[in-house]
JSON list of C-alpha atoms in Angstrom, two decimals:
[
{"chain": "A", "resi": 259, "resn": "ASN", "atom": "CA", "xyz": [-0.12, -0.03, -0.06]},
{"chain": "A", "resi": 260, "resn": "LEU", "atom": "CA", "xyz": [1.37, 3.39, -1.14]},
{"chain": "A", "resi": 261, "resn": "GLU", "atom": "CA", "xyz": [-0.07, 5.20, 1.92]},
{"chain": "A", "resi": 262, "resn": "LYS", "atom": "CA", "xyz": [1.74, 2.85, 4.46]},
{"chain": "A", "resi": 263, "resn": "GLU", "atom": "CA", "xyz": [5.05, 3.05, 2.46]},
{"chain": "A", "resi": 264, "resn": "LEU", "atom": "CA", "xyz": [4.96, 6.81, 2.66]},
{"chain": "A", "resi": 265, "resn": "LYS", "atom": "CA", "xyz": [4.21, 6.73, 6.35]},
{"chain": "A", "resi": 266, "resn": "ASN", "atom": "CA", "xyz": [7.13, 4.35, 6.92]},
{"chain": "A", "resi": 267, "resn": "ARG", "atom": "CA", "xyz": [9.50, 6.62, 4.97]},
{"chain": "A", "resi": 268, "resn": "ILE", "atom": "CA", "xyz": [8.28, 9.70, 6.80]},
{"chain": "A", "resi": 269, "resn": "GLU", "atom": "CA", "xyz": [8.72, 7.88, 10.22]},
{"chain": "A", "resi": 270, "resn": "LYS", "atom": "CA", "xyz": [12.25, 6.97, 9.04]},
{"chain": "A", "resi": 271, "resn": "ALA", "atom": "CA", "xyz": [13.05, 10.46, 8.17]},
{"chain": "A", "resi": 272, "resn": "LEU", "atom": "CA", "xyz": [11.69, 11.62, 11.63]},
{"chain": "A", "resi": 273, "resn": "ILE", "atom": "CA", "xyz": [14.21, 9.41, 13.26]},
{"chain": "A", "resi": 274, "resn": "LEU", "atom": "CA", "xyz": [17.19, 10.34, 11.02]},
{"chain": "A", "resi": 275, "resn": "TYR", "atom": "CA", "xyz": [16.46, 14.01, 10.92]},
{"chain": "A", "resi": 276, "resn": "SER", "atom": "CA", "xyz": [14.59, 14.48, 14.10]},
{"chain": "A", "resi": 277, "resn": "GLU", "atom": "CA", "xyz": [15.73, 18.10, 14.44]},
{"chain": "A", "resi": 278, "resn": "ASP", "atom": "CA", "xyz": [14.82, 19.10, 10.93]},
{"chain": "A", "resi": 279, "resn": "SER", "atom": "CA", "xyz": [11.70, 21.43, 11.10]},
{"chain": "A", "resi": 280, "resn": "LEU", "atom": "CA", "xyz": [10.84, 20.63, 7.50]},
{"chain": "A", "resi": 281, "resn": "VAL", "atom": "CA", "xyz": [10.60, 16.88, 8.19]},
{"chain": "A", "resi": 282, "resn": "TRP", "atom": "CA", "xyz": [8.14, 17.63, 11.00]},
{"chain": "A", "resi": 283, "resn": "ALA", "atom": "CA", "xyz": [6.15, 19.99, 8.78]},
{"chain": "A", "resi": 284, "resn": "ILE", "atom": "CA", "xyz": [5.88, 17.23, 6.19]},
{"chain": "A", "resi": 285, "resn": "TYR", "atom": "CA", "xyz": [4.63, 14.73, 8.79]},
{"chain": "A", "resi": 286, "resn": "GLY", "atom": "CA", "xyz": [2.19, 17.17, 10.03]},
{"chain": "A", "resi": 287, "resn": "GLN", "atom": "CA", "xyz": [0.97, 17.54, 6.32]},
{"chain": "A", "resi": 288, "resn": "PHE", "atom": "CA", "xyz": [0.70, 13.77, 6.09]},
{"chain": "A", "resi": 289, "resn": "LEU", "atom": "CA", "xyz": [-1.23, 13.45, 9.25]},
{"chain": "A", "resi": 290, "resn": "LEU", "atom": "CA", "xyz": [-3.69, 16.31, 8.23]},
{"chain": "A", "resi": 291, "resn": "ILE", "atom": "CA", "xyz": [-4.44, 14.57, 4.75]},
{"chain": "A", "resi": 292, "resn": "ASN", "atom": "CA", "xyz": [-5.12, 11.22, 6.64]},
{"chain": "A", "resi": 293, "resn": "GLU", "atom": "CA", "xyz": [-7.41, 13.12, 9.09]},
{"chain": "A", "resi": 294, "resn": "GLU", "atom": "CA", "xyz": [-9.33, 14.93, 6.44]},
{"chain": "A", "resi": 295, "resn": "LYS", "atom": "CA", "xyz": [-10.18, 11.48, 4.95]},
{"chain": "A", "resi": 296, "resn": "LYS", "atom": "CA", "xyz": [-12.12, 10.57, 8.11]},
{"chain": "A", "resi": 297, "resn": "ASN", "atom": "CA", "xyz": [-15.68, 11.34, 8.88]},
{"chain": "A", "resi": 298, "resn": "GLU", "atom": "CA", "xyz": [-15.96, 14.78, 10.40]},
{"chain": "A", "resi": 299, "resn": "LYS", "atom": "CA", "xyz": [-17.20, 13.47, 13.72]},
{"chain": "A", "resi": 300, "resn": "VAL", "atom": "CA", "xyz": [-14.18, 11.26, 14.37]},
{"chain": "A", "resi": 301, "resn": "ARG", "atom": "CA", "xyz": [-11.47, 13.63, 13.26]},
{"chain": "A", "resi": 302, "resn": "ASP", "atom": "CA", "xyz": [-8.71, 14.09, 15.92]},
{"chain": "A", "resi": 303, "resn": "TYR", "atom": "CA", "xyz": [-6.17, 16.72, 14.96]},
{"chain": "A", "resi": 304, "resn": "ASN", "atom": "CA", "xyz": [-4.00, 16.43, 18.28]},
{"chain": "A", "resi": 305, "resn": "GLU", "atom": "CA", "xyz": [-1.14, 14.50, 16.59]},
{"chain": "A", "resi": 306, "resn": "THR", "atom": "CA", "xyz": [-1.15, 16.89, 13.53]},
{"chain": "A", "resi": 307, "resn": "LEU", "atom": "CA", "xyz": [-1.12, 19.88, 15.91]},
{"chain": "A", "resi": 308, "resn": "LYS", "atom": "CA", "xyz": [1.87, 18.33, 17.75]},
{"chain": "A", "resi": 309, "resn": "ALA", "atom": "CA", "xyz": [3.67, 17.71, 14.66]},
{"chain": "A", "resi": 310, "resn": "PHE", "atom": "CA", "xyz": [3.33, 21.41, 13.42]},
{"chain": "A", "resi": 311, "resn": "GLN", "atom": "CA", "xyz": [4.04, 22.72, 16.86]},
{"chain": "A", "resi": 312, "resn": "HIS", "atom": "CA", "xyz": [7.31, 20.68, 16.96]},
{"chain": "A", "resi": 313, "resn": "SER", "atom": "CA", "xyz": [8.19, 21.95, 13.68]},
{"chain": "A", "resi": 314, "resn": "MET", "atom": "CA", "xyz": [7.94, 25.31, 14.89]},
{"chain": "A", "resi": 315, "resn": "ASN", "atom": "CA", "xyz": [9.66, 24.74, 18.07]},
{"chain": "A", "resi": 316, "resn": "ILE", "atom": "CA", "xyz": [12.69, 23.66, 16.16]},
{"chain": "A", "resi": 317, "resn": "LYS", "atom": "CA", "xyz": [12.68, 26.60, 13.62]},
{"chain": "A", "resi": 318, "resn": "GLU", "atom": "CA", "xyz": [10.04, 29.56, 14.27]},
{"chain": "A", "resi": 319, "resn": "GLU", "atom": "CA", "xyz": [10.67, 31.12, 10.95]},
{"chain": "A", "resi": 320, "resn": "ASN", "atom": "CA", "xyz": [8.86, 28.06, 9.10]},
{"chain": "A", "resi": 321, "resn": "LEU", "atom": "CA", "xyz": [6.26, 29.12, 6.43]},
{"chain": "A", "resi": 322, "resn": "PRO", "atom": "CA", "xyz": [4.68, 25.58, 6.03]},
{"chain": "A", "resi": 323, "resn": "ALA", "atom": "CA", "xyz": [4.27, 25.04, 9.71]},
{"chain": "A", "resi": 324, "resn": "ILE", "atom": "CA", "xyz": [2.86, 28.71, 10.32]},
{"chain": "A", "resi": 325, "resn": "ILE", "atom": "CA", "xyz": [0.25, 28.34, 7.50]},
{"chain": "A", "resi": 326, "resn": "ASN", "atom": "CA", "xyz": [-0.61, 24.81, 8.60]},
{"chain": "A", "resi": 327, "resn": "LEU", "atom": "CA", "xyz": [-0.62, 25.50, 12.19]},
{"chain": "A", "resi": 328, "resn": "GLY", "atom": "CA", "xyz": [-2.78, 28.63, 11.79]},
{"chain": "A", "resi": 329, "resn": "ILE", "atom": "CA", "xyz": [-5.27, 26.41, 9.88]},
{"chain": "A", "resi": 330, "resn": "MET", "atom": "CA", "xyz": [-5.37, 23.86, 12.33]},
{"chain": "A", "resi": 331, "resn": "TYR", "atom": "CA", "xyz": [-5.86, 26.31, 15.24]},
{"chain": "A", "resi": 332, "resn": "ARG", "atom": "CA", "xyz": [-8.76, 27.80, 13.44]},
{"chain": "A", "resi": 333, "resn": "ARG", "atom": "CA", "xyz": [-10.40, 24.38, 12.80]},
{"chain": "A", "resi": 334, "resn": "THR", "atom": "CA", "xyz": [-10.00, 23.46, 16.30]},
{"chain": "A", "resi": 335, "resn": "ARG", "atom": "CA", "xyz": [-11.57, 26.95, 17.38]},
{"chain": "A", "resi": 336, "resn": "GLN", "atom": "CA", "xyz": [-8.26, 28.09, 19.15]},
{"chain": "A", "resi": 337, "resn": "PHE", "atom": "CA", "xyz": [-8.67, 31.56, 17.69]},
{"chain": "A", "resi": 338, "resn": "ASP", "atom": "CA", "xyz": [-6.24, 33.16, 19.91]},
{"chain": "A", "resi": 339, "resn": "LYS", "atom": "CA", "xyz": [-3.47, 30.87, 19.09]},
{"chain": "A", "resi": 340, "resn": "ALA", "atom": "CA", "xyz": [-4.38, 31.04, 15.42]},
{"chain": "A", "resi": 341, "resn": "ARG", "atom": "CA", "xyz": [-4.12, 34.75, 15.37]},
{"chain": "A", "resi": 342, "resn": "ASP", "atom": "CA", "xyz": [-0.69, 34.73, 17.23]},
{"chain": "A", "resi": 343, "resn": "THR", "atom": "CA", "xyz": [0.51, 32.22, 14.66]},
{"chain": "A", "resi": 344, "resn": "TYR", "atom": "CA", "xyz": [-0.47, 34.38, 11.70]},
{"chain": "A", "resi": 345, "resn": "ASN", "atom": "CA", "xyz": [1.02, 37.48, 13.57]},
{"chain": "A", "resi": 346, "resn": "LEU", "atom": "CA", "xyz": [4.17, 35.50, 13.72]},
{"chain": "A", "resi": 347, "resn": "GLY", "atom": "CA", "xyz": [3.96, 34.77, 10.03]},
{"chain": "A", "resi": 348, "resn": "LYS", "atom": "CA", "xyz": [3.24, 38.29, 9.21]},
{"chain": "A", "resi": 349, "resn": "LYS", "atom": "CA", "xyz": [6.51, 39.26, 10.90]},
{"chain": "A", "resi": 350, "resn": "TYR", "atom": "CA", "xyz": [8.75, 36.57, 9.24]},
{"chain": "A", "resi": 351, "resn": "PHE", "atom": "CA", "xyz": [6.98, 36.57, 5.88]},
{"chain": "A", "resi": 352, "resn": "PRO", "atom": "CA", "xyz": [5.39, 39.94, 5.11]},
{"chain": "A", "resi": 353, "resn": "ASN", "atom": "CA", "xyz": [4.96, 39.20, 1.45]},
{"chain": "A", "resi": 354, "resn": "GLU", "atom": "CA", "xyz": [3.20, 35.92, 1.73]},
{"chain": "A", "resi": 355, "resn": "TYR", "atom": "CA", "xyz": [-0.33, 35.93, 0.38]},
{"chain": "A", "resi": 356, "resn": "LEU", "atom": "CA", "xyz": [-1.57, 32.84, 2.14]},
{"chain": "A", "resi": 357, "resn": "ILE", "atom": "CA", "xyz": [-0.82, 34.16, 5.70]},
{"chain": "A", "resi": 358, "resn": "PHE", "atom": "CA", "xyz": [-2.75, 37.24, 5.02]},
{"chain": "A", "resi": 359, "resn": "TYR", "atom": "CA", "xyz": [-5.52, 35.47, 3.26]},
{"chain": "A", "resi": 360, "resn": "ASN", "atom": "CA", "xyz": [-5.86, 32.80, 6.04]},
{"chain": "A", "resi": 361, "resn": "SER", "atom": "CA", "xyz": [-5.64, 35.46, 8.73]},
{"chain": "A", "resi": 362, "resn": "SER", "atom": "CA", "xyz": [-8.56, 37.25, 7.19]},
{"chain": "A", "resi": 363, "resn": "LEU", "atom": "CA", "xyz": [-10.64, 34.05, 7.33]},
{"chain": "A", "resi": 364, "resn": "LEU", "atom": "CA", "xyz": [-9.96, 33.94, 10.98]},
{"chain": "A", "resi": 365, "resn": "PHE", "atom": "CA", "xyz": [-11.06, 37.58, 11.52]},
{"chain": "A", "resi": 366, "resn": "THR", "atom": "CA", "xyz": [-14.23, 36.93, 9.38]},
{"chain": "A", "resi": 367, "resn": "ASP", "atom": "CA", "xyz": [-15.01, 33.85, 11.58]},
{"chain": "A", "resi": 368, "resn": "ASN", "atom": "CA", "xyz": [-14.99, 36.32, 14.60]},
{"chain": "A", "resi": 369, "resn": "LYS", "atom": "CA", "xyz": [-16.88, 38.96, 12.98]},
{"chain": "A", "resi": 370, "resn": "ASP", "atom": "CA", "xyz": [-13.95, 41.31, 13.12]},
{"chain": "A", "resi": 371, "resn": "PHE", "atom": "CA", "xyz": [-14.54, 42.77, 9.79]},
{"chain": "A", "resi": 372, "resn": "LYS", "atom": "CA", "xyz": [-12.05, 45.61, 10.04]},
{"chain": "A", "resi": 373, "resn": "ASN", "atom": "CA", "xyz": [-9.12, 43.30, 10.53]},
{"chain": "A", "resi": 374, "resn": "ALA", "atom": "CA", "xyz": [-10.47, 40.87, 7.89]},
{"chain": "A", "resi": 375, "resn": "GLU", "atom": "CA", "xyz": [-10.55, 43.69, 5.48]},
{"chain": "A", "resi": 376, "resn": "ILE", "atom": "CA", "xyz": [-6.93, 44.83, 6.29]},
{"chain": "A", "resi": 377, "resn": "ASP", "atom": "CA", "xyz": [-5.65, 41.34, 5.70]},
{"chain": "A", "resi": 378, "resn": "LEU", "atom": "CA", "xyz": [-7.66, 40.80, 2.53]},
{"chain": "A", "resi": 379, "resn": "LEU", "atom": "CA", "xyz": [-6.57, 44.06, 1.10]},
{"chain": "A", "resi": 380, "resn": "LYS", "atom": "CA", "xyz": [-3.02, 43.05, 1.80]},
{"chain": "A", "resi": 381, "resn": "ALA", "atom": "CA", "xyz": [-3.66, 39.69, 0.05]},
{"chain": "A", "resi": 382, "resn": "VAL", "atom": "CA", "xyz": [-4.92, 41.54, -3.05]},
{"chain": "A", "resi": 383, "resn": "GLU", "atom": "CA", "xyz": [-1.97, 43.75, -2.88]},
{"chain": "A", "resi": 384, "resn": "LEU", "atom": "CA", "xyz": [0.29, 40.57, -2.99]},
{"chain": "A", "resi": 385, "resn": "GLN", "atom": "CA", "xyz": [-1.85, 38.81, -5.66]},
{"chain": "A", "resi": 386, "resn": "PRO", "atom": "CA", "xyz": [-3.67, 41.46, -7.47]},
{"chain": "A", "resi": 387, "resn": "ASN", "atom": "CA", "xyz": [-5.54, 38.86, -9.65]},
{"chain": "A", "resi": 388, "resn": "ASN", "atom": "CA", "xyz": [-6.59, 36.34, -6.94]},
{"chain": "A", "resi": 389, "resn": "TYR", "atom": "CA", "xyz": [-10.06, 35.17, -7.43]},
{"chain": "A", "resi": 390, "resn": "ASP", "atom": "CA", "xyz": [-10.54, 33.85, -4.03]},
{"chain": "A", "resi": 391, "resn": "ALA", "atom": "CA", "xyz": [-9.53, 37.11, -2.36]},
{"chain": "A", "resi": 392, "resn": "TYR", "atom": "CA", "xyz": [-11.94, 39.17, -4.30]},
{"chain": "A", "resi": 393, "resn": "THR", "atom": "CA", "xyz": [-14.60, 36.59, -3.46]},
{"chain": "A", "resi": 394, "resn": "ASN", "atom": "CA", "xyz": [-14.14, 37.08, 0.21]},
{"chain": "A", "resi": 395, "resn": "LEU", "atom": "CA", "xyz": [-13.86, 40.93, -0.25]},
{"chain": "A", "resi": 396, "resn": "GLY", "atom": "CA", "xyz": [-17.20, 40.94, -1.99]},
{"chain": "A", "resi": 397, "resn": "LYS", "atom": "CA", "xyz": [-18.82, 38.85, 0.78]},
{"chain": "A", "resi": 398, "resn": "LEU", "atom": "CA", "xyz": [-17.01, 40.86, 3.59]},
{"chain": "A", "resi": 399, "resn": "TYR", "atom": "CA", "xyz": [-18.13, 44.15, 2.09]},
{"chain": "A", "resi": 400, "resn": "LYS", "atom": "CA", "xyz": [-21.63, 42.95, 1.75]},
{"chain": "A", "resi": 401, "resn": "ASP", "atom": "CA", "xyz": [-21.67, 41.88, 5.44]},
{"chain": "A", "resi": 402, "resn": "MET", "atom": "CA", "xyz": [-20.32, 45.29, 6.30]},
{"chain": "A", "resi": 403, "resn": "ASN", "atom": "CA", "xyz": [-23.23, 46.85, 4.26]},
{"chain": "A", "resi": 404, "resn": "ASN", "atom": "CA", "xyz": [-20.77, 48.48, 1.84]},
{"chain": "A", "resi": 405, "resn": "ILE", "atom": "CA", "xyz": [-22.56, 47.68, -1.29]},
{"chain": "A", "resi": 406, "resn": "GLU", "atom": "CA", "xyz": [-20.28, 49.89, -3.61]},
{"chain": "A", "resi": 407, "resn": "LEU", "atom": "CA", "xyz": [-17.20, 48.15, -2.61]},
{"chain": "A", "resi": 408, "resn": "SER", "atom": "CA", "xyz": [-18.91, 44.79, -2.86]},
{"chain": "A", "resi": 409, "resn": "GLU", "atom": "CA", "xyz": [-19.94, 45.53, -6.20]},
{"chain": "A", "resi": 410, "resn": "LYS", "atom": "CA", "xyz": [-16.49, 46.56, -7.08]},
{"chain": "A", "resi": 411, "resn": "SER", "atom": "CA", "xyz": [-15.14, 43.25, -5.83]},
{"chain": "A", "resi": 412, "resn": "TYR", "atom": "CA", "xyz": [-17.60, 41.20, -7.60]},
{"chain": "A", "resi": 413, "resn": "ARG", "atom": "CA", "xyz": [-16.94, 43.05, -10.87]},
{"chain": "A", "resi": 414, "resn": "LYS", "atom": "CA", "xyz": [-13.24, 42.45, -10.38]},
{"chain": "A", "resi": 415, "resn": "MET", "atom": "CA", "xyz": [-14.10, 38.77, -9.94]},
{"chain": "A", "resi": 416, "resn": "ILE", "atom": "CA", "xyz": [-15.83, 38.77, -13.26]},
{"chain": "A", "resi": 417, "resn": "GLU", "atom": "CA", "xyz": [-12.95, 40.60, -14.82]},
{"chain": "A", "resi": 418, "resn": "ILE", "atom": "CA", "xyz": [-10.51, 38.09, -13.55]},
{"chain": "A", "resi": 419, "resn": "ASP", "atom": "CA", "xyz": [-12.41, 35.18, -14.69]},
{"chain": "A", "resi": 420, "resn": "PRO", "atom": "CA", "xyz": [-15.75, 35.72, -16.69]},
{"chain": "A", "resi": 421, "resn": "LYS", "atom": "CA", "xyz": [-16.53, 32.14, -17.07]},
{"chain": "A", "resi": 422, "resn": "LYS", "atom": "CA", "xyz": [-16.92, 31.57, -13.39]},
{"chain": "A", "resi": 423, "resn": "ALA", "atom": "CA", "xyz": [-20.57, 32.12, -12.19]},
{"chain": "A", "resi": 424, "resn": "GLN", "atom": "CA", "xyz": [-19.69, 33.13, -8.58]},
{"chain": "A", "resi": 425, "resn": "GLY", "atom": "CA", "xyz": [-18.96, 36.77, -9.42]},
{"chain": "A", "resi": 426, "resn": "TYR", "atom": "CA", "xyz": [-22.27, 37.12, -11.32]},
{"chain": "A", "resi": 427, "resn": "ARG", "atom": "CA", "xyz": [-24.20, 35.39, -8.40]},
{"chain": "A", "resi": 428, "resn": "GLY", "atom": "CA", "xyz": [-22.45, 37.82, -5.88]},
{"chain": "A", "resi": 429, "resn": "LEU", "atom": "CA", "xyz": [-23.33, 40.84, -8.07]},
{"chain": "A", "resi": 430, "resn": "GLY", "atom": "CA", "xyz": [-26.83, 39.64, -8.50]},
{"chain": "A", "resi": 431, "resn": "ALA", "atom": "CA", "xyz": [-27.31, 39.26, -4.67]},
{"chain": "A", "resi": 432, "resn": "ILE", "atom": "CA", "xyz": [-26.27, 42.69, -3.86]},
{"chain": "A", "resi": 433, "resn": "MET", "atom": "CA", "xyz": [-28.49, 44.19, -6.63]},
{"chain": "A", "resi": 434, "resn": "ILE", "atom": "CA", "xyz": [-31.57, 42.74, -5.22]}
]
């Protein structure tokens, strides 16, 4: 079985390179993928969290661990830890789109629309034609009752990819 072989190789790498943060980040990613295959009710992210935390303990300036640990903390509703992780990421990787994008999702979850907007605007600055960032900006501005900016975001989505229906649907929803 390919999955078992991969697990064996990763575990051997953990033994040989136990102080390599990247090996621990890869192990965390492997665990995450396997957890995601399970029914949502039986998922247990404890080992996955430990792997990413260990990766960051070895090397704090660790992009894969920061991104994945932030995601894991958000999924497990540890919002303060997620925020702290993303803030660390912003410090070390101020030009990394995914850190700002993922941080904006965390702020949106917590109805902190102003900080979500700040991070989404930074994400758009870093990747000016990112469809997903404009999708979330459109929704965010709609939630903030700023129809004008919501419309601009949805129109930008249509400009980026006129074949995708989501921009048109968003535009239609705010026009009603």
